[in-house]
Amino acid sequence: MDSAYTLCEADLHCHTTASDGLLTPTELVFLAAELGLKGIGITDHDTIQGWQEAEEAGKKYQIQILRGIEISTEWQGKEVHILGYEVNGSSDHFNERLRDLRRAREQRMLKILARLEAQGIHICVAEVQRFAQGESIGRPHVAHALMERGIVSSIEEGFEYYIGKGASAYVPRYQLTPEEGIELVRAACGVAVLAHPGVRHLEAGIPAWVKAGLQGIEVVHSDHKPEDEKLFRAIAQEYHLLTTGGSDFHGEVRKPGVKLGRWGVSLDVIQQILNLAQHN
Ligand code: AMP
Ligand code: MN
Ligand code: MN
Ligand code: MN
């Protein structure tokens, strides 16, 4: 049994099999209900494929679903992730841009496999695809294939030795700037929130991103230390931004120790986001 932990009402940062999570949207919502959560945010990388199934399961298990997405951008050599909540999923422009981002992911995958091949590790696309059930492929799927082969003993090790930044088969990916990411979300009437800013110490970028339309900061996150939470809560207050939070749940094997609902916010934050989205 897992040791007991205090549960939040709403975990606003969760991945499903639509991108690099291990649980299907239905399984994720079911787990949330089993744990006693009231709401979750579905924030897959570069895809909204998980929304519909999550909403159907949400009705069945009485879990409020916040529609979201996580978009990777780059600033000064650092990864900056932008969460977009309640974006208009019917926007043609938005969907076209997401398709471009997913295509870039596929192209990068081929390059990563070529680099592994050059090191004598033969993994074909189909083998990676076995671990990618959704439309957004990513490095965790390659890491999983490496683990299944026994080449590494964990996803983490796959990143450390092969596909993480600076490792032997690392390939950078086409990334937007944070401003472009924020504009993409805002153009689709969504609420743009800066994800886990404590991980790469992004405080210096925030004033410019607020000018570009940033409306919230993810203050509570599984990778944040207490001092990160304190710093970014103060910054959010200074700039009158929403404070959000979530675990970044991917499933136990993909992100060991990151438990659903252990990091999050009260349910009223979902309502705050919905209110803001209505005026966007
Ligand atoms: P990608 O989106 O393809 O660039 O892959 C990045 C994803 O890999 C992140 O969203 C995390 O889920 C995961 N990830 C990044 N770094 C690590 C790491 N060091 N160990 C395990 N998973 C990681
Ligand atoms: Mn991920
Ligand atoms: Mn992220
Ligand atoms: Mn995430």
mmCIF file of N, CA and C in Angstrom, residues 217-267:
data_model
loop_
_atom_site.group_PDB
_atom_site.id
_atom_site.type_symbol
_atom_site.label_atom_id
_atom_site.label_comp_id
_atom_site.label_asym_id
_atom_site.label_seq_id
_atom_site.Cartn_x
_atom_site.Cartn_y
_atom_site.Cartn_z
ATOM 1 N N ILE A 217 -0.107 31.339 -12.990
ATOM 2 C CA ILE A 217 1.136 30.610 -12.705
ATOM 3 C C ILE A 217 0.787 29.334 -11.942
ATOM 4 N N GLU A 218 1.396 28.234 -12.380
ATOM 5 C CA GLU A 218 1.231 26.967 -11.671
ATOM 6 C C GLU A 218 2.182 26.992 -10.466
ATOM 7 N N VAL A 219 1.630 27.357 -9.328
ATOM 8 C CA VAL A 219 2.430 27.560 -8.116
ATOM 9 C C VAL A 219 2.701 26.223 -7.420
ATOM 10 N N VAL A 220 1.698 25.362 -7.398
ATOM 11 C CA VAL A 220 1.832 24.056 -6.739
ATOM 12 C C VAL A 220 2.143 23.002 -7.800
ATOM 13 N N HIS A 221 3.251 22.285 -7.622
ATOM 14 C CA HIS A 221 3.658 21.267 -8.602
ATOM 15 C C HIS A 221 4.579 20.258 -7.926
ATOM 16 N N SER A 222 4.553 19.026 -8.410
ATOM 17 C CA SER A 222 5.331 17.947 -7.777
ATOM 18 C C SER A 222 6.841 18.215 -7.759
ATOM 19 N N ASP A 223 7.345 19.007 -8.703
ATOM 20 C CA ASP A 223 8.779 19.302 -8.730
ATOM 21 C C ASP A 223 9.140 20.588 -8.006
ATOM 22 N N HIS A 224 8.156 21.269 -7.430
ATOM 23 C CA HIS A 224 8.444 22.527 -6.732
ATOM 24 C C HIS A 224 8.837 22.284 -5.282
ATOM 25 N N LYS A 225 9.866 22.995 -4.853
ATOM 26 C CA LYS A 225 10.250 22.982 -3.435
ATOM 27 C C LYS A 225 9.388 24.026 -2.724
ATOM 28 N N PRO A 226 9.304 23.947 -1.391
ATOM 29 C CA PRO A 226 8.499 24.948 -0.670
ATOM 30 C C PRO A 226 8.894 26.389 -1.023
ATOM 31 N N GLU A 227 10.195 26.618 -1.232
ATOM 32 C CA GLU A 227 10.622 27.994 -1.547
ATOM 33 C C GLU A 227 10.171 28.424 -2.948
ATOM 34 N N ASP A 228 10.060 27.455 -3.885
ATOM 35 C CA ASP A 228 9.539 27.785 -5.229
ATOM 36 C C ASP A 228 8.085 28.240 -5.106
ATOM 37 N N GLU A 229 7.330 27.459 -4.337
ATOM 38 C CA GLU A 229 5.915 27.761 -4.163
ATOM 39 C C GLU A 229 5.740 29.163 -3.580
ATOM 40 N N LYS A 230 6.556 29.474 -2.607
ATOM 41 C CA LYS A 230 6.483 30.780 -1.937
ATOM 42 C C LYS A 230 6.815 31.907 -2.927
ATOM 43 N N LEU A 231 7.910 31.720 -3.666
ATOM 44 C CA LEU A 231 8.350 32.749 -4.615
ATOM 45 C C LEU A 231 7.293 32.997 -5.681
ATOM 46 N N PHE A 232 6.788 31.922 -6.282
ATOM 47 C CA PHE A 232 5.877 32.109 -7.405
ATOM 48 C C PHE A 232 4.470 32.531 -6.958
ATOM 49 N N ARG A 233 4.130 32.205 -5.726
ATOM 50 C CA ARG A 233 2.867 32.718 -5.184
ATOM 51 C C ARG A 233 2.950 34.244 -5.031
ATOM 52 N N ALA A 234 4.109 34.706 -4.563
ATOM 53 C CA ALA A 234 4.308 36.157 -4.391
ATOM 54 C C ALA A 234 4.310 36.857 -5.755
ATOM 55 N N ILE A 235 4.956 36.259 -6.746
ATOM 56 C CA ILE A 235 4.998 36.862 -8.087
ATOM 57 C C ILE A 235 3.581 36.907 -8.680
ATOM 58 N N ALA A 236 2.832 35.826 -8.498
ATOM 59 C CA ALA A 236 1.456 35.790 -9.016
ATOM 60 C C ALA A 236 0.624 36.912 -8.404
ATOM 61 N N GLN A 237 0.830 37.116 -7.120
ATOM 62 C CA GLN A 237 0.089 38.175 -6.431
ATOM 63 C C GLN A 237 0.479 39.546 -6.986
ATOM 64 N N GLU A 238 1.778 39.732 -7.172
ATOM 65 C CA GLU A 238 2.284 41.017 -7.680
ATOM 66 C C GLU A 238 1.682 41.368 -9.037
ATOM 67 N N TYR A 239 1.548 40.359 -9.896
ATOM 68 C CA TYR A 239 1.044 40.607 -11.251
ATOM 69 C C TYR A 239 -0.449 40.301 -11.408
ATOM 70 N N HIS A 240 -1.119 40.064 -10.310
ATOM 71 C CA HIS A 240 -2.556 39.749 -10.314
ATOM 72 C C HIS A 240 -2.881 38.571 -11.229
ATOM 73 N N LEU A 241 -2.111 37.502 -11.056
ATOM 74 C CA LEU A 241 -2.318 36.309 -11.874
ATOM 75 C C LEU A 241 -3.003 35.226 -11.042
ATOM 76 N N LEU A 242 -3.703 34.344 -11.734
ATOM 77 C CA LEU A 242 -4.305 33.175 -11.074
ATOM 78 C C LEU A 242 -3.194 32.268 -10.550
ATOM 79 N N THR A 243 -3.457 31.606 -9.431
ATOM 80 C CA THR A 243 -2.504 30.586 -8.975
ATOM 81 C C THR A 243 -3.167 29.224 -9.149
ATOM 82 N N THR A 244 -2.474 28.352 -9.869
ATOM 83 C CA THR A 244 -3.033 27.024 -10.132
ATOM 84 C C THR A 244 -2.069 25.968 -9.592
ATOM 85 N N GLY A 245 -2.442 24.704 -9.724
ATOM 86 C CA GLY A 245 -1.550 23.655 -9.264
ATOM 87 C C GLY A 245 -1.970 22.279 -9.714
ATOM 88 N N GLY A 246 -1.000 21.400 -9.782
ATOM 89 C CA GLY A 246 -1.286 20.019 -10.166
ATOM 90 C C GLY A 246 -0.054 19.157 -9.998
ATOM 91 N N SER A 247 -0.272 17.841 -10.117
ATOM 92 C CA SER A 247 0.801 16.893 -9.854
ATOM 93 C C SER A 247 1.734 16.702 -11.046
ATOM 94 N N ASP A 248 1.203 16.842 -12.279
ATOM 95 C CA ASP A 248 1.910 16.438 -13.514
ATOM 96 C C ASP A 248 1.927 14.916 -13.576
ATOM 97 N N PHE A 249 0.805 14.338 -13.207
ATOM 98 C CA PHE A 249 0.656 12.876 -13.170
ATOM 99 C C PHE A 249 0.830 12.265 -14.566
ATOM 100 N N HIS A 250 1.701 11.231 -14.640
ATOM 101 C CA HIS A 250 1.916 10.502 -15.899
ATOM 102 C C HIS A 250 1.683 8.995 -15.719
ATOM 103 N N GLY A 251 1.423 8.571 -14.479
ATOM 104 C CA GLY A 251 1.375 7.122 -14.181
ATOM 105 C C GLY A 251 2.661 6.722 -13.484
ATOM 106 N N GLU A 252 2.581 5.714 -12.641
ATOM 107 C CA GLU A 252 3.691 5.407 -11.722
ATOM 108 C C GLU A 252 5.006 5.072 -12.437
ATOM 109 N N VAL A 253 4.957 4.245 -13.483
ATOM 110 C CA VAL A 253 6.224 3.862 -14.128
ATOM 111 C C VAL A 253 6.855 5.040 -14.876
ATOM 112 N N ARG A 254 5.984 5.887 -15.459
ATOM 113 C CA ARG A 254 6.509 7.019 -16.229
ATOM 114 C C ARG A 254 7.075 8.107 -15.329
ATOM 115 N N LYS A 255 6.423 8.368 -14.211
ATOM 116 C CA LYS A 255 6.906 9.385 -13.262
ATOM 117 C C LYS A 255 6.747 8.845 -11.842
ATOM 118 N N PRO A 256 7.703 8.039 -11.409
ATOM 119 C CA PRO A 256 7.576 7.384 -10.105
ATOM 120 C C PRO A 256 7.403 8.394 -8.965
ATOM 121 N N GLY A 257 6.487 8.086 -8.076
ATOM 122 C CA GLY A 257 6.303 8.932 -6.888
ATOM 123 C C GLY A 257 5.357 10.100 -7.080
ATOM 124 N N VAL A 258 5.011 10.395 -8.335
ATOM 125 C CA VAL A 258 4.100 11.517 -8.584
ATOM 126 C C VAL A 258 2.659 10.996 -8.553
ATOM 127 N N LYS A 259 2.030 11.161 -7.399
ATOM 128 C CA LYS A 259 0.696 10.596 -7.168
ATOM 129 C C LYS A 259 -0.394 11.567 -7.592
ATOM 130 N N LEU A 260 -1.415 11.032 -8.205
ATOM 131 C CA LEU A 260 -2.566 11.851 -8.605
ATOM 132 C C LEU A 260 -3.189 12.509 -7.368
ATOM 133 N N GLY A 261 -3.420 13.809 -7.452
ATOM 134 C CA GLY A 261 -4.127 14.517 -6.378
ATOM 135 C C GLY A 261 -3.280 14.916 -5.183
ATOM 136 N N ARG A 262 -2.027 14.529 -5.193
ATOM 137 C CA ARG A 262 -1.164 14.895 -4.063
ATOM 138 C C ARG A 262 -0.776 16.376 -4.152
ATOM 139 N N TRP A 263 -0.744 16.889 -5.377
ATOM 140 C CA TRP A 263 -0.493 18.305 -5.607
ATOM 141 C C TRP A 263 -1.697 18.850 -6.350
ATOM 142 N N GLY A 264 -2.165 20.014 -5.947
ATOM 143 C CA GLY A 264 -3.327 20.571 -6.619
ATOM 144 C C GLY A 264 -3.861 21.769 -5.877
ATOM 145 N N VAL A 265 -5.117 22.048 -6.138
ATOM 146 C CA VAL A 265 -5.749 23.256 -5.604
ATOM 147 C C VAL A 265 -7.172 22.927 -5.154
ATOM 148 N N SER A 266 -7.862 23.931 -4.638
ATOM 149 C CA SER A 266 -9.266 23.720 -4.275
ATOM 150 C C SER A 266 -10.126 23.820 -5.543
ATOM 151 N N LEU A 267 -11.296 23.237 -5.445
ATOM 152 C CA LEU A 267 -12.158 23.147 -6.627
ATOM 153 C C LEU A 267 -12.522 24.515 -7.206
#
